Coordinates of C-alpha atoms and ligand atoms in Angstrom, one line a residue:
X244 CA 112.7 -12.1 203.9
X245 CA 109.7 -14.0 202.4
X246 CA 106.3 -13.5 204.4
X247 CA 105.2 -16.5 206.5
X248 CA 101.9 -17.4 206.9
X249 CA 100.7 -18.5 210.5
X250 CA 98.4 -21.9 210.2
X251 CA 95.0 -21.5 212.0
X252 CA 93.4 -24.6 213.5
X253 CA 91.3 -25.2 216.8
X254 CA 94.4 -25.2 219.0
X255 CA 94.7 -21.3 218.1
X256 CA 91.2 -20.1 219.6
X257 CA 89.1 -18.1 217.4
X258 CA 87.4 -14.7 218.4
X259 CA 83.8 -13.8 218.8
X260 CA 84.7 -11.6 216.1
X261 CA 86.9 -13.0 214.0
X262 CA 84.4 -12.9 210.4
X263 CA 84.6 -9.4 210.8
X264 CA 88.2 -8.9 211.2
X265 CA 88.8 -11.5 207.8
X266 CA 85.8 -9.1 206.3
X267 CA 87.8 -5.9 207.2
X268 CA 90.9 -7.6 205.5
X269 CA 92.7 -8.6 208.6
X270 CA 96.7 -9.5 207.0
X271 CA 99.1 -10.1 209.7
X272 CA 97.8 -12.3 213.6
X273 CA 99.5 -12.7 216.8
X274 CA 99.3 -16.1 219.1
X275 CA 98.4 -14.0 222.9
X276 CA 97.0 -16.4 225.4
X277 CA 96.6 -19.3 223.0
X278 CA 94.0 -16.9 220.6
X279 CA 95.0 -14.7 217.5
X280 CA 95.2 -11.5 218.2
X281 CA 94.9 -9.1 214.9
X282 CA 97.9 -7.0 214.2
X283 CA 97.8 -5.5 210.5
X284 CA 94.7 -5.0 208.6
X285 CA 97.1 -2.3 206.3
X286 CA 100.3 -1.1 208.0
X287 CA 101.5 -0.1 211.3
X288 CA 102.3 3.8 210.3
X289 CA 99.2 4.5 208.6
X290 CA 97.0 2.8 211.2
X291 CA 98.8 4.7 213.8
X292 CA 97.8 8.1 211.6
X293 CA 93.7 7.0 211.4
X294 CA 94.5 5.6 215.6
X295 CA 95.2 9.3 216.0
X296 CA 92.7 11.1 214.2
X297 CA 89.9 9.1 214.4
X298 CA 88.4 6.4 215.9
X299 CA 89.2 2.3 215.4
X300 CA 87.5 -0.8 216.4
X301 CA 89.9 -3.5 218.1
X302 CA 89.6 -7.1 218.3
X303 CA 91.0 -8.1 221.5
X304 CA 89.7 -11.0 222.7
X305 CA 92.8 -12.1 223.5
X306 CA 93.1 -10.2 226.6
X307 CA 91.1 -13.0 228.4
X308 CA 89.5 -12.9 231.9
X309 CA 90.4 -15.3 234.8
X310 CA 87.3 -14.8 236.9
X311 CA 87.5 -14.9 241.3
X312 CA 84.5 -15.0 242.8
X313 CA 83.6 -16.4 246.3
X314 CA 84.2 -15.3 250.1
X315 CA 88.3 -15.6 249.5
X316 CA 88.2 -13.8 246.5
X317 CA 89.8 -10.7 247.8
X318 CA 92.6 -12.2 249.9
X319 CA 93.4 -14.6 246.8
X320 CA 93.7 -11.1 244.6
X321 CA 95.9 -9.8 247.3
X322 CA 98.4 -12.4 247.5
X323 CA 99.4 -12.4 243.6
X324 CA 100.0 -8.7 243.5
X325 CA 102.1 -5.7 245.2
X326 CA 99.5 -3.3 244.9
X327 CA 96.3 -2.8 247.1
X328 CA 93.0 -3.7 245.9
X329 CA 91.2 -3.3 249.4
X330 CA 90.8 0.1 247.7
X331 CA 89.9 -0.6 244.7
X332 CA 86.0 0.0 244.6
X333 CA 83.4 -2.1 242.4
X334 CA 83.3 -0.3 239.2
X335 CA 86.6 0.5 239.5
X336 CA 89.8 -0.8 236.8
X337 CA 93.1 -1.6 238.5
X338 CA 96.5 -2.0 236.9
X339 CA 98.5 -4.2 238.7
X340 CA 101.9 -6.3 238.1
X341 CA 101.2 -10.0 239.7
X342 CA 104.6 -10.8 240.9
X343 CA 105.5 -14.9 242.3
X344 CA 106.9 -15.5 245.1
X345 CA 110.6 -15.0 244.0
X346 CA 109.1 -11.3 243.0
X347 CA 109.3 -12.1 239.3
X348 CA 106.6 -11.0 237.2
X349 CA 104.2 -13.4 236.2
X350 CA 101.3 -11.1 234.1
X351 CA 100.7 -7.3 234.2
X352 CA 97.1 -7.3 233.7
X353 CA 94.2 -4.6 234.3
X354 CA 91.6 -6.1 238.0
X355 CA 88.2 -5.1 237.1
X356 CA 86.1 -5.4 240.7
X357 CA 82.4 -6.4 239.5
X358 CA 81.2 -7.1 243.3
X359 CA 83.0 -7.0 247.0
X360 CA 83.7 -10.6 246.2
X361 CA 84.0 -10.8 242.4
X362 CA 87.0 -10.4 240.0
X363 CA 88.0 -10.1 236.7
X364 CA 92.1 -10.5 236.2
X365 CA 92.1 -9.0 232.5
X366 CA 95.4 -10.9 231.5
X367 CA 98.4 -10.0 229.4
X368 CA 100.1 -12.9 227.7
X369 CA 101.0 -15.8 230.1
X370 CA 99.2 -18.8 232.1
X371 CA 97.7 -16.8 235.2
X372 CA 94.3 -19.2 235.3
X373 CA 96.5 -22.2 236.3
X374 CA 98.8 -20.1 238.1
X375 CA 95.9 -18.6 240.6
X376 CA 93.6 -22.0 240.6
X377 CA 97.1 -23.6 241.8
X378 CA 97.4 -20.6 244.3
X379 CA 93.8 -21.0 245.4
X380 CA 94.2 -25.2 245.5
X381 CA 96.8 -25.6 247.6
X382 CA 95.6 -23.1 249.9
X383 CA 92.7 -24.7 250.6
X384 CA 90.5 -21.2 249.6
X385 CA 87.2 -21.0 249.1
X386 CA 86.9 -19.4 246.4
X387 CA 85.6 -20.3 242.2
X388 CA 88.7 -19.8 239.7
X389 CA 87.7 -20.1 235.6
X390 CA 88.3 -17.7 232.8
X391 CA 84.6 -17.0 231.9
X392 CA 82.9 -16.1 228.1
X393 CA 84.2 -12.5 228.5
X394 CA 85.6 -10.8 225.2
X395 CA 86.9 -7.0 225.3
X396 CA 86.5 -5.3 222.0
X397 CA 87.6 -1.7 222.4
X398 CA 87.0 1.4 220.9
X399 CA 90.5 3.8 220.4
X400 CA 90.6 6.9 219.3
X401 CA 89.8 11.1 219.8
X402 CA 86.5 10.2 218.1
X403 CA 85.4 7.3 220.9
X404 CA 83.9 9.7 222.9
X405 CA 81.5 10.8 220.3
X406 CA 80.6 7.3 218.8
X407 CA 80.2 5.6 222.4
X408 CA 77.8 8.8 223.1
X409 CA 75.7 8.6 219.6
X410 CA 75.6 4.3 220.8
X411 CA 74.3 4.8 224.2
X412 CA 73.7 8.1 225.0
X413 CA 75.8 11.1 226.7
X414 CA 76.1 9.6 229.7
X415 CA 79.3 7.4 228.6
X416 CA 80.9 10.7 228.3
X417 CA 81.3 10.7 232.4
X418 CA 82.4 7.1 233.2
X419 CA 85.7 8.2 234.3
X420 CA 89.4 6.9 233.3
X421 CA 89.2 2.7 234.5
X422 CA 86.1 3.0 235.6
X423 CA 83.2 1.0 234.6
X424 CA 79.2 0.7 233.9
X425 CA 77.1 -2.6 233.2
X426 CA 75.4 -1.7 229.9
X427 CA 73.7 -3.4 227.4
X428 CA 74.2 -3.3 223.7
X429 CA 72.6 -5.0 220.9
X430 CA 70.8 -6.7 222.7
X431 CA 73.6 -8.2 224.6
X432 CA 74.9 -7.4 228.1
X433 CA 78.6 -5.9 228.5
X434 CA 80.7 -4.3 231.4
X435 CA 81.8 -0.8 229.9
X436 CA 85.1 0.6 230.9
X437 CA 87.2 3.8 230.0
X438 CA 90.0 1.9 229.4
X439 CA 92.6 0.4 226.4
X440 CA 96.1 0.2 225.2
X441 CA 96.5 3.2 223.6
X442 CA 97.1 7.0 224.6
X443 CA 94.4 8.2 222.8
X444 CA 91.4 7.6 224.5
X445 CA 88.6 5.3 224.4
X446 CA 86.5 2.3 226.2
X447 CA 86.4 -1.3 226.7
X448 CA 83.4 -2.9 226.1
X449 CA 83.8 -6.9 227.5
X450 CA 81.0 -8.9 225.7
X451 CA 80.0 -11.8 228.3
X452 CA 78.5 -13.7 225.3
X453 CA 80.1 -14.8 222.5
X454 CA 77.4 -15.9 220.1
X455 CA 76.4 -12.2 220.1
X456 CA 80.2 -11.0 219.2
X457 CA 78.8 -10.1 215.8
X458 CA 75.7 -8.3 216.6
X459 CA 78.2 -5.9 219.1
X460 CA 80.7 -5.4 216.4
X461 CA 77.8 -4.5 213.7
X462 CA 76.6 -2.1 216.4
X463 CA 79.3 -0.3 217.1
X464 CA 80.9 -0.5 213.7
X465 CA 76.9 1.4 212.2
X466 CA 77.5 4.0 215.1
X467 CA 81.0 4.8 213.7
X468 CA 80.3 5.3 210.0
X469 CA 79.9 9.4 210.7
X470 CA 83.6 8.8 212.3
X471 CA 85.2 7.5 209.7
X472 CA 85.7 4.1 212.2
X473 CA 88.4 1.7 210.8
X474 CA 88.9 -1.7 212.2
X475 CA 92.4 -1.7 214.3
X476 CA 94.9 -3.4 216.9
X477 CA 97.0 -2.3 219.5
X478 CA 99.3 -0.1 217.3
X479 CA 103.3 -0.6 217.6
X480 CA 104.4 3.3 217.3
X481 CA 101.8 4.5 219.4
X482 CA 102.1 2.4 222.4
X483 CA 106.2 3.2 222.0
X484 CA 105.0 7.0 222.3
X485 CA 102.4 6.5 225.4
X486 CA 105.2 4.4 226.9
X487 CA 103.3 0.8 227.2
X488 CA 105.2 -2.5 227.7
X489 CA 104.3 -5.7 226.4
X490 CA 104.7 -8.8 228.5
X491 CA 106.3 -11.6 227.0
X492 CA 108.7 -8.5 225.3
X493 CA 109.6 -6.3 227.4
X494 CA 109.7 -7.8 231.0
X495 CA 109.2 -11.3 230.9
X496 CA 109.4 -14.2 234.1
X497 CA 112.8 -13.6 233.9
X498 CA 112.3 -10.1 235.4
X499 CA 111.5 -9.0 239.4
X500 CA 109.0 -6.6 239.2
X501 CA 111.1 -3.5 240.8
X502 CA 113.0 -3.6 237.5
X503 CA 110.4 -3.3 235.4
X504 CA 109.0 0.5 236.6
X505 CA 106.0 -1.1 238.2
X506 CA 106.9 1.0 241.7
X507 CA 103.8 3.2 240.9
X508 CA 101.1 0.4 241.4
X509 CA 102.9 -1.6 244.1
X510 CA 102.0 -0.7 247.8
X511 CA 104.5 -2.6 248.9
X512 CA 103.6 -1.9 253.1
X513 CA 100.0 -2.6 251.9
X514 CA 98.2 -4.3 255.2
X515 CA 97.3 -7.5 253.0
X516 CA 99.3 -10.6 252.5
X517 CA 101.3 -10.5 248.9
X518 CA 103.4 -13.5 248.0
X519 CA 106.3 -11.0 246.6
X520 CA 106.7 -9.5 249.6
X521 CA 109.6 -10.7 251.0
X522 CA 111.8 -11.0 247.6
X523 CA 110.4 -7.6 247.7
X524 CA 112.2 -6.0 250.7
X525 CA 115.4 -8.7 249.8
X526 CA 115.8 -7.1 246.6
X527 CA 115.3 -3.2 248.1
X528 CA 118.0 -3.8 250.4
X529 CA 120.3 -5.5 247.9
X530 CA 119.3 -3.1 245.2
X531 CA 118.3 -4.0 241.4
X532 CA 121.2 -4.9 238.6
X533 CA 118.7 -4.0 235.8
X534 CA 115.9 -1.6 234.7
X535 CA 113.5 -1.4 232.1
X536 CA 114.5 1.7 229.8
X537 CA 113.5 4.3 227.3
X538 CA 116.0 4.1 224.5
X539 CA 116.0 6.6 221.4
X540 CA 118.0 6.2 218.3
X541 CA 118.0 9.3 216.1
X542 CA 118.3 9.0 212.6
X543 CA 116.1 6.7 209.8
X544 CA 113.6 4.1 210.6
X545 CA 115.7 0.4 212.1
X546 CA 113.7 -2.9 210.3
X547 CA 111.9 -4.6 212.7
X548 CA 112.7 -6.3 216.1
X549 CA 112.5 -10.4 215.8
X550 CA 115.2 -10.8 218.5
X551 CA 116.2 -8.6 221.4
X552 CA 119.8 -6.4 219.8
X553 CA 122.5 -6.1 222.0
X554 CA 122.9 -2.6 223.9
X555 CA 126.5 -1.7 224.2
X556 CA 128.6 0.3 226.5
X557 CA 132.5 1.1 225.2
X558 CA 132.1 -2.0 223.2
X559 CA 130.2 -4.3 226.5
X560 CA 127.2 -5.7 226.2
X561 CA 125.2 -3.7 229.2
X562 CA 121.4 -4.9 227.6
X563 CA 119.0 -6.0 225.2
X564 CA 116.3 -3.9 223.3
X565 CA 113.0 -5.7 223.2
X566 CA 110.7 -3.3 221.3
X567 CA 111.5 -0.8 218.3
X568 CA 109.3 1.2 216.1
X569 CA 110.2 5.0 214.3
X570 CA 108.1 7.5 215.6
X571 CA 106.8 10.4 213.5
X572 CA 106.1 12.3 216.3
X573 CA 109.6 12.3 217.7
X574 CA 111.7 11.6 214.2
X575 CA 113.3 9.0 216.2
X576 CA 113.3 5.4 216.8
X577 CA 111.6 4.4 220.2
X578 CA 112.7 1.1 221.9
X579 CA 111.9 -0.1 225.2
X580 CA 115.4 -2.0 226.3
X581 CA 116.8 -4.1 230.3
X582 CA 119.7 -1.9 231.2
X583 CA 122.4 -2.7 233.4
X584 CA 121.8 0.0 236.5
X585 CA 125.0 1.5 236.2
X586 CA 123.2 2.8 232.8
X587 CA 120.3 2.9 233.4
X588 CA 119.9 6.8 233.6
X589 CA 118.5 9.4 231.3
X590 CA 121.1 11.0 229.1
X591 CA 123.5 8.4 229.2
X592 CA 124.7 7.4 225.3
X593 CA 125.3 4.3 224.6
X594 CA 125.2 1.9 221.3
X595 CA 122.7 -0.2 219.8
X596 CA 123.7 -3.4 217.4
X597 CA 121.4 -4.3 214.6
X598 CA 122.4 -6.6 212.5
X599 CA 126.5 -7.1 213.0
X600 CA 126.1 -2.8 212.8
X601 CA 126.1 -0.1 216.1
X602 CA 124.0 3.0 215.7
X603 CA 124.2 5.9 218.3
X604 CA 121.6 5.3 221.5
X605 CA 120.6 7.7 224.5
X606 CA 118.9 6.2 227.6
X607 CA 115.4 8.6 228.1
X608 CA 113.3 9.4 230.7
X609 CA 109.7 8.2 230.7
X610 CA 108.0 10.6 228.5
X611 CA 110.7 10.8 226.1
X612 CA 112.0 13.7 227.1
X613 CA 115.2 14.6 228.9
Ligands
THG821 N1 93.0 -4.0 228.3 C1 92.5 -5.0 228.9 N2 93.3 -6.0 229.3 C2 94.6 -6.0 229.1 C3 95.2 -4.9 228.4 C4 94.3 -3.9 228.0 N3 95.4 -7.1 229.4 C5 96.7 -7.1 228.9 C6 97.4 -5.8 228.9 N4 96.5 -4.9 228.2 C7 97.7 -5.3 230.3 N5 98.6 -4.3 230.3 C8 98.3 -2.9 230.4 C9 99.3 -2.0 230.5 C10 99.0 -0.7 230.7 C11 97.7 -0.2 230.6 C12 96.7 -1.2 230.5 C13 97.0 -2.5 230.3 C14 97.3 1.2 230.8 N6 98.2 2.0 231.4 C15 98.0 3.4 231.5 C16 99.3 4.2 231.3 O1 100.3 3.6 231.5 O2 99.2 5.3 230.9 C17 97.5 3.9 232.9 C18 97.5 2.9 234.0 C19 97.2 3.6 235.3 O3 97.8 4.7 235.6 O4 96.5 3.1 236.1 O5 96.2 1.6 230.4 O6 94.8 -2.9 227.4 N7 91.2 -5.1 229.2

């Protein structure tokens, strides 16, 4: 097929970066949260070879912040999600799936806690600032809702470590996996977090200006020369390998959130008051119909995914694939697919349709394995 070319304009929000990405020969964007979001600067294998020897610069921007602040701000936090955040200590990085009332997932973004009463939602794809401000409105909280000038550019990569350290000192070496530091760089004032989509390593750094976006980028991107730094995205093969699902792909608000393999950050007795929670213990009783998968189809490399393919089961449709790249690492393809239950179990084979053809599928266990 011919390539299409996306049109920019204002409605597409820019990035505090985004003369460095067109200077770094950005080819292919995403549309996340209403911003582009680069994809391709070369292609998606050998970027994934450099993500995992070196170290890569990523504009993502496009992960924006809703910002809760104010003496409600906790209990507001609470209600959205399954899991705790009581616990959750300032300086500390959260994942957590927000979850409606229904129990369908609305955003499965990273909580940053900056103070006892202070926020940041760090949000996947969807509308969660009029989602929470309508939360917080009609509950009469008191309590500030906004998505402030916050910008996470992060740094991916075995050599992260070393170019964080030559930026700012050793010290960056101890900030601990989602954990973060208030630092300053350039000049400019950023919250510093080991954190990113990737499985290699590396920080966030969250500019909270973005008329200094450039001056951060330069910064970083002088520290990185010895590193052989490359500018970068989140990488398609590699987050198939680390096992990361995209919202809007893979689970959508279609989806309750104990089918998507969220169970590890939900506390679902937690003390505080969550809107899920009684969908929650409906649906536990009942028992789920479909589950998010590991699918792996041996053989040579399937074209890319533009609609979910049909997963079959003795010629019955028991799913959809939502997410497919060919892994070197494996020498398989890796796709991330909604399984019926009754399927849903490692080692079960089963038949994937691309294209009007069926190729030979086995359900796998998180890590790929059995
Ligand atoms: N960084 C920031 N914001 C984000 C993302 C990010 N917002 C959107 C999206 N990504 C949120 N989704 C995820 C999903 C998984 C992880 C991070 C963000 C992640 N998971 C680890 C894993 O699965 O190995 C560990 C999670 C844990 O155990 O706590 O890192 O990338 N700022």
């Amino acid at each position: 097929m011919n390539p299409v070319e996306l049109v920019l304009s204002p409605r597409l929000r820019v990035t505090p970066f985004e003369a460095r990405v067109r200077e770094q020969g950005i080819k292919s964007y995403t549309v996340y949260n209403r911003m582009v979001l680069p994809v391709n600067y070369t292609d998606t294998l050998d970027e994934y070879q450099h993500l995992c020897a070196n170290v890569q610069v990523w504009d993502v921007a496009a992960e924006r912040q809703v910002e809760v602040v104010g003496p409600d701000a906790l209990e507001l936090v609470e209600l959205i999600t399954p899991r705790h955040i009581a616990p959750c200590e300032v300086g500390q990085c959260v994942y957590a799936p927000l979850a409606d009332q229904d129990g369908l997932v609305v955003n499965d973004p990273i909580i940053l806690r900056l103070a006892q009463d202070r926020f940041w939602i760090s949000i996947a794809d969807s509308d969660v600032l009029l989602w929470v401000k309508g939360i917080a409105y009609g509950r009469g909280m008191e309590v500030k809702v906004f998505e402030p000038d916050v910008s996470p550019l992060a740094v991916q990569g075995p050599k992260a470590d070393d170019l964080m350290a030559d930026l700012l000192g050793e010290h960056v070496r101890d900030i601990r996996f989602f954990r973060f530091i208030e630092t300053n760089i350039a000049g400019t004032d950023v919250v510093l977090a080991r954190s990113g989509w990737s499985g290699q390593g590396g920080f966030e750094i969250y500019l909270q200006n973005s008329a200094d976006g450039l001056a951060l980028w330069d910064a970083v991107w002088a520290a990185g020369q010895k590193y052989q730094v490359r500018a970068g995205s989140p990488n398609l093969i590699e987050r198939l390998e680390t096992g990361l699902k995209s919202y809007g792909s893979d689970m959508t608000h279609d989806d309750h959130v104990l089918e998507c393999g969220f169970e590890r950050y939900m506390h679902l007795d937690k003390p505080a008051a969550y809107m899920a929670r009684e969908s929650v213990q409906a649906l536990q009783q009942q028992g789920v119909k479909k589950r998010l998968c590991h699918l792996m189809v041996p053989g040579n490399p399937l074209p890319g995914l533009r609609e979910r393919w049909p997963v079959l089961e003795n010629g019955s449709v028991v799913g959809f694939a939502s997410s497919c790249a060919y892994s070197p690492k494996h020498e398989a393809n890796l796709l991330f697919a909604m399984l019926s239950v009754n399927v849903a179990k490692p080692g079960t084979s089963l038949e994937l349709e691309v294209s009007g053809n069926r190729c030979d599928a086995i359900v796998k266990d998180d890590r790929w394995k059995s």
